[in-house]
Amino acid sequence: MSRLIVVSNRIPGKTVAAGGLAVALKASLSHHDGLWFGWSGRHSQTSAGDVAFETVDGVRVGGIDITRDDFQSYYAGFSNRILWPAFHLRLDLAHFEGHWYEGYRRVNTQFAQAIAPHIEPDDVIWIHDYHLIPLATELRRLGVENRIGFYLHIPFPTPDALFAIPYQDELMADLSRYDLIGLQAQRDVSALREAIDHVAPRGFDGEKRPAPDFSRTRIAAFPIGSDPDAFAELATSAGATKMANRIRRSLGDCALILGVDRLDYSKGLPQRVESYERLLDHNAAMRRRVHMLQVAPPSRDMIDEYRATSETLDAIVGRVMGRFAEPDWQPLTYVKRAYGQASLAGLYRMARVGLVTPLRDGMNLVAHEYVASQNPEDPGVLVLSRFAGAAEIFPDALQVNPFDTDETAEAMRVALEMPLAERKARWEQLDAAVREHRVERWADSYLAELAPRPDADDLEGPRTGKVMHKRLQSVYSSMRAVFENGSP
């Protein structure tokens, strides 16, 4: 029977994570014949050796160690100080060090060498995110002819931002080695196709670089989703109710405005708090009627730009508290730690306004989770950035430009004063969209597209013909729980 091999930067751990890929994959493959490979999270003195296998929550997981130098180049350097800011259109925050790319490719080569011996002819390989763009190329070099898919959880950059990335021509060639590239939104599909159509800049030698051949690569949007039934159930669980009751006792009659994000400069947290400051500044009558809670667990705090974002946010929060706090009322609460899913669901359910206002985001599953957790008889209002992938599927949210603090402040005011009938009507449309894009449909649609057609053996050769469609039925059904609770 065909197996599914999932490859990501990190493998599941046994501790609570703040969000992202690690949280999303932890509930996957528990009852299915599949493998999950990634970095173990440990450092070694020498280059990666054999894969160390263990079972985590019923999933067979294989991890490899990497050296500290390779970690700095591959993860902290090229992945998160070049690719992440460039893909999020923050070239002003990118740093370029030539040796980072060497480490990035070296770790991808190590991944391929560790994984290849464990790949069987009928396996389907699903590679995740920007850390592993070259992995298909490295596997092909080792003779792997299996179907290989790639899914990008973050936005794809515009051509100008792409061309600012060192070795972007090699990265585009790497992408062309995949059978299927999945992206979060149609805007990302358009950006990748535009990049393919653009002429790459010439090198110092004046020679035109050859364009990669994407003729055998399918490119499509597969908007990731959540498990709305699970969140609806969590929102009324004992843990959620306990959290909600604690907040109600603290807030009294104040309406809650809630944000839940990793502490990342792409999330627009300083702009969000400044928008709340504008709301209080322009609407004095609301000052004792509302309270903002921002949950922001630290993320990648070994990187200077993330520490700078944290310091900026600290200063803005302090300013808002100093301007508006009273002895018997505080305008906001800012918490720098992660909470369990049940506690978050309780917060989502009681929040009159859900603020999801990243400056740029792949999808943002917090928007999905907030909608799924609402009380149908008294739902809150989603205020959503136009620059999140979720904006394409949630037109009934109050969509804002997060760079425009006045517009975001006005959206909060409108949300707080929205009549119940309109809140219900908007929520019903949002809930329908959440259910249409639930996680199992995302996994099914992606893996069905990755599967070859039933007659592919005779028509398309080894890259598409070795895995029969009927065998993949069991493979892609195994991904129904993938990316269950988290936001990339």
Tab-separated table of C-alpha atoms in Angstrom:
chain	number	residue	atom	x	y	z
A	1	MET	CA	0.000	0.000	0.000
A	2	SER	CA	1.231	3.518	-0.806
A	3	ARG	CA	2.637	5.575	2.028
A	4	LEU	CA	2.694	9.301	2.543
A	5	ILE	CA	6.026	10.861	3.519
A	6	VAL	CA	5.715	14.326	5.052
A	7	VAL	CA	8.858	16.452	5.315
A	8	SER	CA	9.037	19.715	7.259
A	9	ASN	CA	11.698	21.738	9.017
A	10	ARG	CA	10.670	20.498	12.458
A	11	ILE	CA	9.190	17.247	13.672
A	12	PRO	CA	6.554	17.077	16.403
A	13	GLY	CA	7.658	17.598	19.957
A	14	LYS	CA	6.007	16.734	23.229
A	15	THR	CA	5.740	20.281	24.554
A	16	VAL	CA	3.136	22.961	23.861
A	17	ALA	CA	4.091	25.114	20.885
A	18	ALA	CA	2.873	28.627	20.150
A	19	GLY	CA	1.588	27.824	16.695
A	20	GLY	CA	2.675	27.217	13.149
A	21	LEU	CA	3.759	24.086	11.372
A	22	ALA	CA	4.803	22.095	14.449
A	23	VAL	CA	1.384	22.447	16.091
A	24	ALA	CA	-0.444	21.817	12.839
A	25	LEU	CA	1.255	18.521	12.032
A	26	LYS	CA	1.236	16.998	15.507
A	27	ALA	CA	-2.229	15.474	15.079
A	28	SER	CA	-1.469	13.936	11.678
A	29	LEU	CA	-0.770	10.396	10.531
A	30	SER	CA	-1.500	8.888	13.960
A	31	HIS	CA	-3.477	5.951	12.608
A	32	HIS	CA	-1.970	5.623	9.139
A	33	ASP	CA	1.049	4.083	7.475
A	34	GLY	CA	3.230	7.113	6.897
A	35	LEU	CA	6.478	8.822	7.881
A	36	TRP	CA	7.345	12.322	8.962
A	37	PHE	CA	10.896	13.597	8.559
A	38	GLY	CA	12.506	16.787	9.770
A	39	TRP	CA	15.142	18.390	11.925
A	40	SER	CA	15.218	16.891	15.395
A	41	GLY	CA	15.795	20.235	17.096
A	42	ARG	CA	19.173	18.968	18.337
A	43	HIS	CA	22.656	20.070	17.358
A	44	SER	CA	25.518	17.744	16.519
A	45	GLN	CA	29.263	18.213	16.343
A	46	THR	CA	29.463	16.815	12.802
A	47	SER	CA	27.192	16.680	9.763
A	48	ALA	CA	23.902	14.825	10.029
A	49	GLY	CA	24.112	11.053	10.175
A	50	ASP	CA	21.424	8.401	10.158
A	51	VAL	CA	17.790	9.156	10.865
A	52	ALA	CA	16.715	8.511	14.441
A	53	PHE	CA	13.147	7.158	14.533
A	54	GLU	CA	10.624	7.397	17.325
A	55	THR	CA	6.861	7.330	17.700
A	56	VAL	CA	5.143	10.558	18.727
A	57	ASP	CA	1.378	10.467	19.277
A	58	GLY	CA	1.167	7.376	17.103
A	59	VAL	CA	3.189	8.918	14.250
A	60	ARG	CA	6.452	7.344	13.044
A	61	VAL	CA	8.848	10.262	13.069
A	62	GLY	CA	12.396	10.455	11.760
A	63	GLY	CA	14.692	13.265	12.854
A	64	ILE	CA	18.212	14.282	11.955
A	65	ASP	CA	20.595	16.499	13.889
A	66	ILE	CA	22.442	19.415	12.295
A	67	THR	CA	25.476	21.360	13.437
A	68	ARG	CA	25.149	24.714	15.174
A	69	ASP	CA	26.875	26.438	12.270
A	70	ASP	CA	24.467	24.862	9.799
A	71	PHE	CA	21.533	25.868	12.003
A	72	GLN	CA	22.680	29.474	11.963
A	73	SER	CA	23.110	29.480	8.190
A	74	TYR	CA	20.113	27.364	7.178
A	75	TYR	CA	17.463	28.396	9.693
A	76	ALA	CA	18.352	31.625	11.465
A	77	GLY	CA	20.200	32.983	8.435
A	78	PHE	CA	18.940	32.170	4.949
A	79	SER	CA	15.456	30.960	5.913
A	80	ASN	CA	14.504	33.605	8.448
A	81	ARG	CA	16.686	36.615	7.673
A	82	ILE	CA	16.393	36.442	3.874
A	83	LEU	CA	13.485	34.293	2.691
A	84	TRP	CA	10.991	35.192	5.432
A	85	PRO	CA	11.323	39.004	5.149
A	86	ALA	CA	11.525	38.893	1.338
A	87	PHE	CA	8.460	36.666	0.997
A	88	HIS	CA	6.614	39.037	3.359
A	89	LEU	CA	7.801	42.056	1.310
A	90	ARG	CA	10.015	43.371	4.117
A	91	LEU	CA	13.281	43.729	2.249
A	92	ASP	CA	14.226	46.503	4.674
A	93	LEU	CA	14.567	43.797	7.344
A	94	ALA	CA	16.516	41.328	5.211
A	95	HIS	CA	20.227	40.704	5.711
A	96	PHE	CA	22.434	39.046	3.139
A	97	GLU	CA	25.378	36.804	3.969
A	98	GLY	CA	26.736	34.613	1.174
A	99	HIS	CA	27.679	31.688	3.395
A	100	TRP	CA	24.073	31.368	4.601
A	101	TYR	CA	23.031	30.008	1.223
A	102	GLU	CA	25.796	27.417	1.341
A	103	GLY	CA	24.450	26.203	4.681
A	104	TYR	CA	20.860	26.289	3.406
A	105	ARG	CA	21.684	23.997	0.488
A	106	ARG	CA	23.948	21.819	2.624
A	107	VAL	CA	21.143	21.084	5.096
A	108	ASN	CA	18.707	20.350	2.264
A	109	THR	CA	21.279	17.933	0.837
A	110	GLN	CA	21.612	16.300	4.262
A	111	PHE	CA	17.835	15.938	4.482
A	112	ALA	CA	17.730	14.260	1.067
A	113	GLN	CA	20.588	11.876	1.878
A	114	ALA	CA	18.932	10.894	5.159
A	115	ILE	CA	15.456	10.409	3.672
A	116	ALA	CA	16.270	8.705	0.353
A	117	PRO	CA	17.131	5.253	1.770
A	118	HIS	CA	13.685	5.103	3.426
A	119	ILE	CA	11.663	5.967	0.308
A	120	GLU	CA	9.812	3.092	-1.330
A	121	PRO	CA	8.761	3.116	-5.007
A	122	ASP	CA	5.084	3.798	-4.300
A	123	ASP	CA	5.622	6.528	-1.695
A	124	VAL	CA	4.227	10.004	-2.236
A	125	ILE	CA	6.336	12.811	-0.773
A	126	TRP	CA	4.841	16.049	0.549
A	127	ILE	CA	7.397	18.743	1.425
A	128	HIS	CA	6.404	21.777	3.468
A	129	ASP	CA	7.500	25.379	3.459
A	130	TYR	CA	10.298	27.736	2.570
A	131	HIS	CA	13.051	26.027	4.555
A	132	LEU	CA	13.044	23.097	2.107
A	133	ILE	CA	12.605	24.594	-1.362
A	134	PRO	CA	15.693	22.771	-2.779
A	135	LEU	CA	14.728	19.350	-1.392
A	136	ALA	CA	13.089	18.024	-4.569
A	137	THR	CA	16.216	18.876	-6.568
A	138	GLU	CA	18.414	17.048	-4.073
A	139	LEU	CA	16.120	14.003	-4.054
A	140	ARG	CA	16.027	13.905	-7.863
A	141	ARG	CA	19.842	13.963	-7.904
A	142	LEU	CA	19.762	10.827	-5.762
A	143	GLY	CA	17.498	9.090	-8.257
A	144	VAL	CA	14.146	9.569	-6.500
A	145	GLU	CA	11.438	9.471	-9.185
A	146	ASN	CA	8.402	9.484	-6.900
A	147	ARG	CA	5.701	12.105	-7.030
A	148	ILE	CA	6.871	15.068	-4.939
A	149	GLY	CA	4.636	17.933	-3.884
A	150	PHE	CA	5.512	21.220	-2.206
A	151	TYR	CA	3.273	23.428	-0.100
A	152	LEU	CA	4.215	26.997	0.792
A	153	HIS	CA	2.583	28.189	4.000
A	154	ILE	CA	3.715	31.796	3.640
A	155	PRO	CA	2.951	34.263	0.824
A	156	PHE	CA	4.878	34.112	-2.432
A	157	PRO	CA	6.734	37.381	-3.134
A	158	THR	CA	6.318	39.781	-6.007
A	159	PRO	CA	8.956	39.463	-8.771
A	160	ASP	CA	10.874	42.513	-7.526
A	161	ALA	CA	11.151	41.059	-4.026
A	162	LEU	CA	12.015	37.650	-5.446
A	163	PHE	CA	14.832	39.071	-7.567
A	164	ALA	CA	16.310	40.671	-4.432
A	165	ILE	CA	16.908	37.217	-2.962
A	166	PRO	CA	20.408	35.831	-3.552
A	167	TYR	CA	20.400	32.764	-5.822
A	168	GLN	CA	16.728	33.244	-6.665
A	169	ASP	CA	17.356	31.667	-10.086
A	170	GLU	CA	18.461	28.453	-8.406
A	171	LEU	CA	15.463	28.538	-6.074
A	172	MET	CA	13.103	28.918	-9.038
A	173	ALA	CA	14.810	25.976	-10.721
A	174	ASP	CA	14.309	24.016	-7.503
A	175	LEU	CA	10.588	24.776	-7.548
A	176	SER	CA	10.353	23.491	-11.119
A	177	ARG	CA	11.418	20.020	-9.919
A	178	TYR	CA	8.161	19.531	-8.023
A	179	ASP	CA	5.148	17.824	-9.556
A	180	LEU	CA	2.729	20.059	-7.639
A	181	ILE	CA	3.194	23.433	-5.928
A	182	GLY	CA	0.406	24.374	-3.548
A	183	LEU	CA	-0.071	27.959	-2.381
A	184	GLN	CA	-2.428	29.569	0.093
A	185	ALA	CA	-4.226	32.071	-2.138
A	186	GLN	CA	-4.837	33.018	-5.749
A	187	ARG	CA	-2.695	36.122	-5.250
A	188	ASP	CA	0.240	33.795	-4.537
A	189	VAL	CA	-0.460	31.724	-7.646
A	190	SER	CA	-0.465	34.937	-9.668
A	191	ALA	CA	2.795	36.085	-8.070
A	192	LEU	CA	4.549	32.790	-8.837
A	193	ARG	CA	3.277	32.725	-12.422
A	194	GLU	CA	4.383	36.328	-12.877
A	195	ALA	CA	7.834	35.421	-11.554
A	196	ILE	CA	8.021	32.506	-13.998
A	197	ASP	CA	7.079	34.807	-16.881
A	198	HIS	CA	9.557	37.529	-15.914
A	199	VAL	CA	13.047	37.607	-17.363
A	200	ALA	CA	15.576	36.956	-14.614
A	201	PRO	CA	18.224	39.678	-14.218
A	202	ARG	CA	21.498	39.129	-16.053
A	203	GLY	CA	24.623	38.310	-14.091
A	204	PHE	CA	27.819	40.354	-14.057
A	205	ASP	CA	28.977	38.428	-17.107
A	206	GLY	CA	26.004	39.733	-19.082
A	207	GLU	CA	24.761	36.243	-19.815
A	208	LYS	CA	21.020	35.703	-19.678
A	209	ARG	CA	20.137	33.042	-17.158
A	210	PRO	CA	18.134	30.131	-18.572
A	211	ALA	CA	14.502	30.097	-17.508
A	212	PRO	CA	13.470	27.031	-15.485
A	213	ASP	CA	11.009	24.678	-17.143
A	214	PHE	CA	7.722	24.542	-15.220
A	215	SER	CA	5.891	22.621	-17.963
A	216	ARG	CA	5.597	19.505	-15.773
A	217	THR	CA	4.738	21.383	-12.588
A	218	ARG	CA	1.131	22.025	-11.591
A	219	ILE	CA	0.612	25.288	-9.646
A	220	ALA	CA	-2.634	25.921	-7.758
A	221	ALA	CA	-4.127	27.511	-4.655
A	222	PHE	CA	-5.151	25.184	-1.840
A	223	PRO	CA	-6.345	27.437	1.013
A	224	ILE	CA	-5.583	25.685	4.271
A	225	GLY	CA	-8.335	25.424	6.850
A	226	SER	CA	-9.061	24.381	10.414
A	227	ASP	CA	-11.333	21.827	12.057
A	228	PRO	CA	-14.425	23.942	12.784
A	229	ASP	CA	-16.312	21.166	14.583
A	230	ALA	CA	-13.389	20.632	16.948
A	231	PHE	CA	-13.176	24.342	17.743
A	232	ALA	CA	-16.922	24.680	18.187
A	233	GLU	CA	-16.748	21.825	20.692
A	234	LEU	CA	-13.671	23.227	22.408
A	235	ALA	CA	-15.352	26.623	22.794
A	236	THR	CA	-17.954	25.128	25.136
A	237	SER	CA	-15.600	22.738	26.931
A	238	ALA	CA	-14.781	22.947	30.634
A	239	GLY	CA	-11.365	24.457	29.931
A	240	ALA	CA	-12.801	27.117	27.644
A	241	THR	CA	-15.587	27.958	30.074
A	242	LYS	CA	-13.104	28.300	32.915
A	243	MET	CA	-10.995	30.756	30.939
A	244	ALA	CA	-14.049	32.729	29.783
A	245	ASN	CA	-15.379	33.001	33.334
A	246	ARG	CA	-12.013	34.294	34.579
A	247	ILE	CA	-12.012	37.002	31.943
A	248	ARG	CA	-15.636	37.967	32.598
A	249	ARG	CA	-14.937	38.421	36.291
A	250	SER	CA	-12.020	40.652	35.412
A	251	LEU	CA	-13.701	42.705	32.683
A	252	GLY	CA	-17.183	43.118	34.082
A	253	ASP	CA	-19.343	44.637	31.348
A	254	CYS	CA	-16.461	45.603	29.063
A	255	ALA	CA	-16.491	44.234	25.524
A	256	LEU	CA	-13.383	42.230	24.679
A	257	ILE	CA	-11.237	42.977	21.624
A	258	LEU	CA	-8.916	40.003	21.099
A	259	GLY	CA	-5.709	39.394	19.154
A	260	VAL	CA	-3.806	36.092	19.139
A	261	ASP	CA	-0.529	35.993	17.217
A	262	ARG	CA	3.070	34.917	17.342
A	263	LEU	CA	5.326	37.842	18.218
A	264	ASP	CA	6.447	38.397	14.636
A	265	TYR	CA	6.970	41.613	12.692
A	266	SER	CA	4.705	40.323	9.899
A	267	LYS	CA	1.708	40.296	12.259
A	268	GLY	CA	1.462	44.081	12.532
A	269	LEU	CA	1.147	44.135	16.311
A	270	PRO	CA	2.539	47.657	16.873
A	271	GLN	CA	0.138	49.012	14.232
A	272	ARG	CA	-2.714	47.089	15.846
A	273	VAL	CA	-2.150	48.586	19.287
A	274	GLU	CA	-1.776	52.041	17.733
A	275	SER	CA	-5.150	51.503	16.042
A	276	TYR	CA	-6.680	50.666	19.405
A	277	GLU	CA	-5.076	53.817	20.782
A	278	ARG	CA	-6.807	55.778	17.999
A	279	LEU	CA	-10.120	54.135	18.886
A	280	LEU	CA	-9.840	55.312	22.483
A	281	ASP	CA	-8.552	58.725	21.440
A	282	HIS	CA	-11.411	59.400	19.016
A	283	ASN	CA	-14.205	57.723	21.026
A	284	ALA	CA	-13.945	58.838	24.622
A	285	ALA	CA	-17.293	57.240	25.489
A	286	MET	CA	-15.806	53.790	24.819
A	287	ARG	CA	-12.946	54.057	27.254
A	288	ARG	CA	-14.639	52.161	30.059
A	289	ARG	CA	-16.659	49.953	27.732
A	290	VAL	CA	-13.875	48.032	26.020
A	291	HIS	CA	-10.730	46.119	26.819
A	292	MET	CA	-8.103	44.790	24.427
A	293	LEU	CA	-6.310	41.504	25.103
A	294	GLN	CA	-3.277	40.699	22.947
A	295	VAL	CA	-1.781	37.222	23.307
A	296	ALA	CA	1.656	37.152	21.638
A	297	PRO	CA	4.014	34.278	22.468
A	298	PRO	CA	7.657	35.028	21.564
A	299	SER	CA	8.910	33.707	18.248
A	300	ARG	CA	12.468	33.391	16.853
A	301	ASP	CA	13.782	35.672	19.565
A	302	MET	CA	17.351	34.814	18.562
A	303	ILE	CA	16.858	37.147	15.568
A	304	ASP	CA	17.451	40.872	16.100
A	305	GLU	CA	14.396	42.030	14.134
A	306	TYR	CA	12.062	39.997	16.336
A	307	ARG	CA	13.583	41.416	19.506
A	308	ALA	CA	13.191	44.898	18.052
A	309	THR	CA	9.501	44.234	17.342
A	310	SER	CA	9.047	43.071	20.923
A	311	GLU	CA	10.686	46.213	22.284
A	312	THR	CA	8.597	48.459	20.024
A	313	LEU	CA	5.410	46.734	21.111
A	314	ASP	CA	6.380	47.035	24.783
A	315	ALA	CA	6.821	50.782	24.345
A	316	ILE	CA	3.487	51.284	22.569
A	317	VAL	CA	1.599	49.201	25.140
A	318	GLY	CA	3.193	51.264	27.919
A	319	ARG	CA	2.185	54.482	26.165
A	320	VAL	CA	-1.440	53.385	25.813
A	321	MET	CA	-1.579	52.324	29.456
A	322	GLY	CA	-0.070	55.618	30.557
A	323	ARG	CA	-2.510	57.677	28.484
A	324	PHE	CA	-5.768	55.913	29.248
A	325	ALA	CA	-5.554	53.675	32.342
A	326	GLU	CA	-7.638	54.570	35.386
A	327	PRO	CA	-7.375	53.179	38.930
A	328	ASP	CA	-10.440	51.027	38.271
A	329	TRP	CA	-9.983	50.302	34.532
A	330	GLN	CA	-7.147	49.181	32.306
A	331	PRO	CA	-7.452	49.650	28.561
A	332	LEU	CA	-5.494	46.534	27.582
A	333	THR	CA	-3.689	43.396	28.638
A	334	TYR	CA	-0.608	42.152	26.811
A	335	VAL	CA	0.472	38.547	27.451
A	336	LYS	CA	3.721	37.068	26.101
A	337	ARG	CA	3.037	33.365	26.469
A	338	ALA	CA	1.165	30.578	24.763
A	339	TYR	CA	-2.160	29.126	25.895
A	340	GLY	CA	-3.724	25.759	25.199
A	341	GLN	CA	-6.311	25.391	22.477
A	342	ALA	CA	-9.223	25.073	24.919
A	343	SER	CA	-8.297	28.337	26.666
A	344	LEU	CA	-7.927	30.105	23.314
A	345	ALA	CA	-11.296	28.785	22.157
A	346	GLY	CA	-12.879	30.215	25.298
A	347	LEU	CA	-11.294	33.601	24.591
A	348	TYR	CA	-12.409	33.494	20.950
A	349	ARG	CA	-15.989	32.743	21.939
A	350	MET	CA	-16.352	35.603	24.379
A	351	ALA	CA	-14.532	38.231	22.266
A	352	ARG	CA	-16.875	40.756	20.679
A	353	VAL	CA	-14.145	41.623	18.165
A	354	GLY	CA	-11.497	39.300	16.740
A	355	LEU	CA	-8.527	41.311	15.429
A	356	VAL	CA	-6.594	39.479	12.723
A	357	THR	CA	-4.573	42.249	11.090
A	358	PRO	CA	-1.216	40.968	9.800
A	359	LEU	CA	0.748	43.179	7.446
A	360	ARG	CA	1.087	40.129	5.198
A	361	ASP	CA	0.213	36.501	5.887
A	362	GLY	CA	-0.138	33.222	4.050
A	363	MET	CA	-3.567	32.296	5.414
A	364	ASN	CA	-3.859	32.954	9.171
A	365	LEU	CA	-5.812	30.183	10.843
A	366	VAL	CA	-6.640	32.365	13.849
A	367	ALA	CA	-9.353	33.883	11.642
A	368	HIS	CA	-10.782	30.400	11.015
A	369	GLU	CA	-10.574	29.450	14.674
A	370	TYR	CA	-12.234	32.667	15.844
A	371	VAL	CA	-15.196	32.168	13.512
A	372	ALA	CA	-15.609	28.492	14.418
A	373	SER	CA	-15.634	29.263	18.150
A	374	GLN	CA	-18.454	31.814	18.088
A	375	ASN	CA	-21.852	31.482	19.752
A	376	PRO	CA	-24.318	31.380	16.826
A	377	GLU	CA	-26.859	33.290	18.911
A	378	ASP	CA	-24.468	36.085	19.840
A	379	PRO	CA	-21.430	36.013	17.518
A	380	GLY	CA	-18.533	38.418	17.502
A	381	VAL	CA	-17.167	40.316	14.521
A	382	LEU	CA	-13.997	39.462	12.615
A	383	VAL	CA	-11.791	42.431	11.674
A	384	LEU	CA	-9.417	41.076	9.044
A	385	SER	CA	-6.417	42.396	7.152
A	386	ARG	CA	-6.808	42.587	3.383
A	387	PHE	CA	-3.266	41.225	3.183
A	388	ALA	CA	-3.980	37.892	4.853
A	389	GLY	CA	-4.715	34.962	2.576
A	390	ALA	CA	-7.930	34.490	4.557
A	391	ALA	CA	-9.283	37.711	3.016
A	392	GLU	CA	-9.922	35.855	-0.251
A	393	ILE	CA	-12.369	33.456	1.385
A	394	PHE	CA	-13.834	35.760	4.091
A	395	PRO	CA	-15.416	38.717	2.250
A	396	ASP	CA	-17.965	39.118	5.075
A	397	ALA	CA	-15.320	40.110	7.590
A	398	LEU	CA	-14.653	43.803	8.143
A	399	GLN	CA	-11.562	44.011	5.954
A	400	VAL	CA	-8.993	46.701	6.673
A	401	ASN	CA	-5.630	48.016	5.580
A	402	PRO	CA	-3.550	47.324	8.724
A	403	PHE	CA	-1.102	50.096	7.805
A	404	ASP	CA	-3.991	52.592	8.111
A	405	THR	CA	-4.517	52.922	11.848
A	406	ASP	CA	-7.512	55.225	11.436
A	407	GLU	CA	-9.296	52.711	9.200
A	408	THR	CA	-8.600	49.846	11.596
A	409	ALA	CA	-9.796	51.940	14.545
A	410	GLU	CA	-13.008	52.738	12.688
A	411	ALA	CA	-13.528	49.047	11.898
A	412	MET	CA	-13.239	48.263	15.611
A	413	ARG	CA	-15.824	50.935	16.392
A	414	VAL	CA	-18.206	49.582	13.745
A	415	ALA	CA	-17.712	46.042	15.042
A	416	LEU	CA	-18.411	47.055	18.646
A	417	GLU	CA	-21.607	48.871	17.684
A	418	MET	CA	-22.843	46.385	15.066
A	419	PRO	CA	-26.452	45.246	15.619
A	420	LEU	CA	-27.034	41.611	16.501
A	421	ALA	CA	-28.869	40.858	13.251
A	422	GLU	CA	-25.930	42.035	11.147
A	423	ARG	CA	-23.447	40.186	13.336
A	424	LYS	CA	-25.422	36.980	12.831
A	425	ALA	CA	-25.727	37.475	9.087
A	426	ARG	CA	-21.994	38.093	8.678
A	427	TRP	CA	-21.065	35.201	10.942
A	428	GLU	CA	-23.290	32.758	9.066
A	429	GLN	CA	-21.465	33.559	5.821
A	430	LEU	CA	-18.075	33.323	7.521
A	431	ASP	CA	-18.973	30.021	9.165
A	432	ALA	CA	-20.065	28.606	5.805
A	433	ALA	CA	-16.682	29.578	4.354
A	434	VAL	CA	-14.817	28.015	7.298
A	435	ARG	CA	-16.682	24.755	6.739
A	436	GLU	CA	-16.138	24.840	3.003
A	437	HIS	CA	-12.383	25.173	3.537
A	438	ARG	CA	-12.033	22.782	6.453
A	439	VAL	CA	-8.684	21.036	6.822
A	440	GLU	CA	-9.749	17.647	5.527
A	441	ARG	CA	-10.932	19.157	2.242
A	442	TRP	CA	-7.621	20.984	1.942
A	443	ALA	CA	-5.661	17.763	2.412
A	444	ASP	CA	-7.958	15.745	0.161
A	445	SER	CA	-7.852	18.261	-2.657
A	446	TYR	CA	-4.076	18.684	-2.513
A	447	LEU	CA	-3.240	14.989	-2.391
A	448	ALA	CA	-5.830	14.125	-5.009
A	449	GLU	CA	-4.105	16.591	-7.313
A	450	LEU	CA	-0.705	15.165	-6.447
A	451	ALA	CA	-1.915	11.660	-7.293
A	452	PRO	CA	-1.334	10.552	-10.898
A	453	ARG	CA	-4.273	9.665	-13.102
A	454	PRO	CA	-5.233	5.959	-13.110
A	455	ASP	CA	-3.701	5.430	-16.557
A	456	ALA	CA	-0.524	7.399	-15.858
A	457	ASP	CA	1.697	4.293	-15.814
A	458	ASP	CA	1.459	3.921	-19.569
A	459	LEU	CA	1.484	7.586	-20.496
A	460	GLU	CA	3.753	9.710	-18.369
A	461	GLY	CA	6.778	7.762	-17.207
A	462	PRO	CA	8.261	7.164	-13.761
A	463	ARG	CA	7.704	10.581	-12.148
A	464	THR	CA	3.931	10.270	-12.455
A	465	GLY	CA	3.281	6.645	-13.217
A	466	LYS	CA	4.632	4.642	-10.326
A	467	VAL	CA	1.873	5.386	-7.847
A	468	MET	CA	-1.563	4.184	-8.904
A	469	HIS	CA	-4.473	6.500	-8.191
A	470	LYS	CA	-6.465	3.869	-6.349
A	471	ARG	CA	-3.572	3.337	-3.928
A	472	LEU	CA	-3.388	7.044	-3.185
A	473	GLN	CA	-6.990	7.049	-1.995
A	474	SER	CA	-5.755	5.666	1.322
A	475	VAL	CA	-2.788	8.054	1.341
A	476	TYR	CA	-4.602	11.315	0.985
A	477	SER	CA	-7.366	10.249	3.349
A	478	SER	CA	-4.584	9.883	5.927
A	479	MET	CA	-4.029	13.645	5.834
A	480	ARG	CA	-7.488	14.588	7.133
A	481	ALA	CA	-6.007	15.748	10.417
A	482	VAL	CA	-2.926	17.513	9.003
A	483	PHE	CA	-2.548	21.155	10.040
A	484	GLU	CA	-5.381	20.741	12.486
A	485	ASN	CA	-4.823	23.452	15.052
A	486	GLY	CA	-2.363	26.137	14.166
A	487	SER	CA	-1.369	29.000	11.957
A	488	PRO	CA	1.640	29.072	9.805
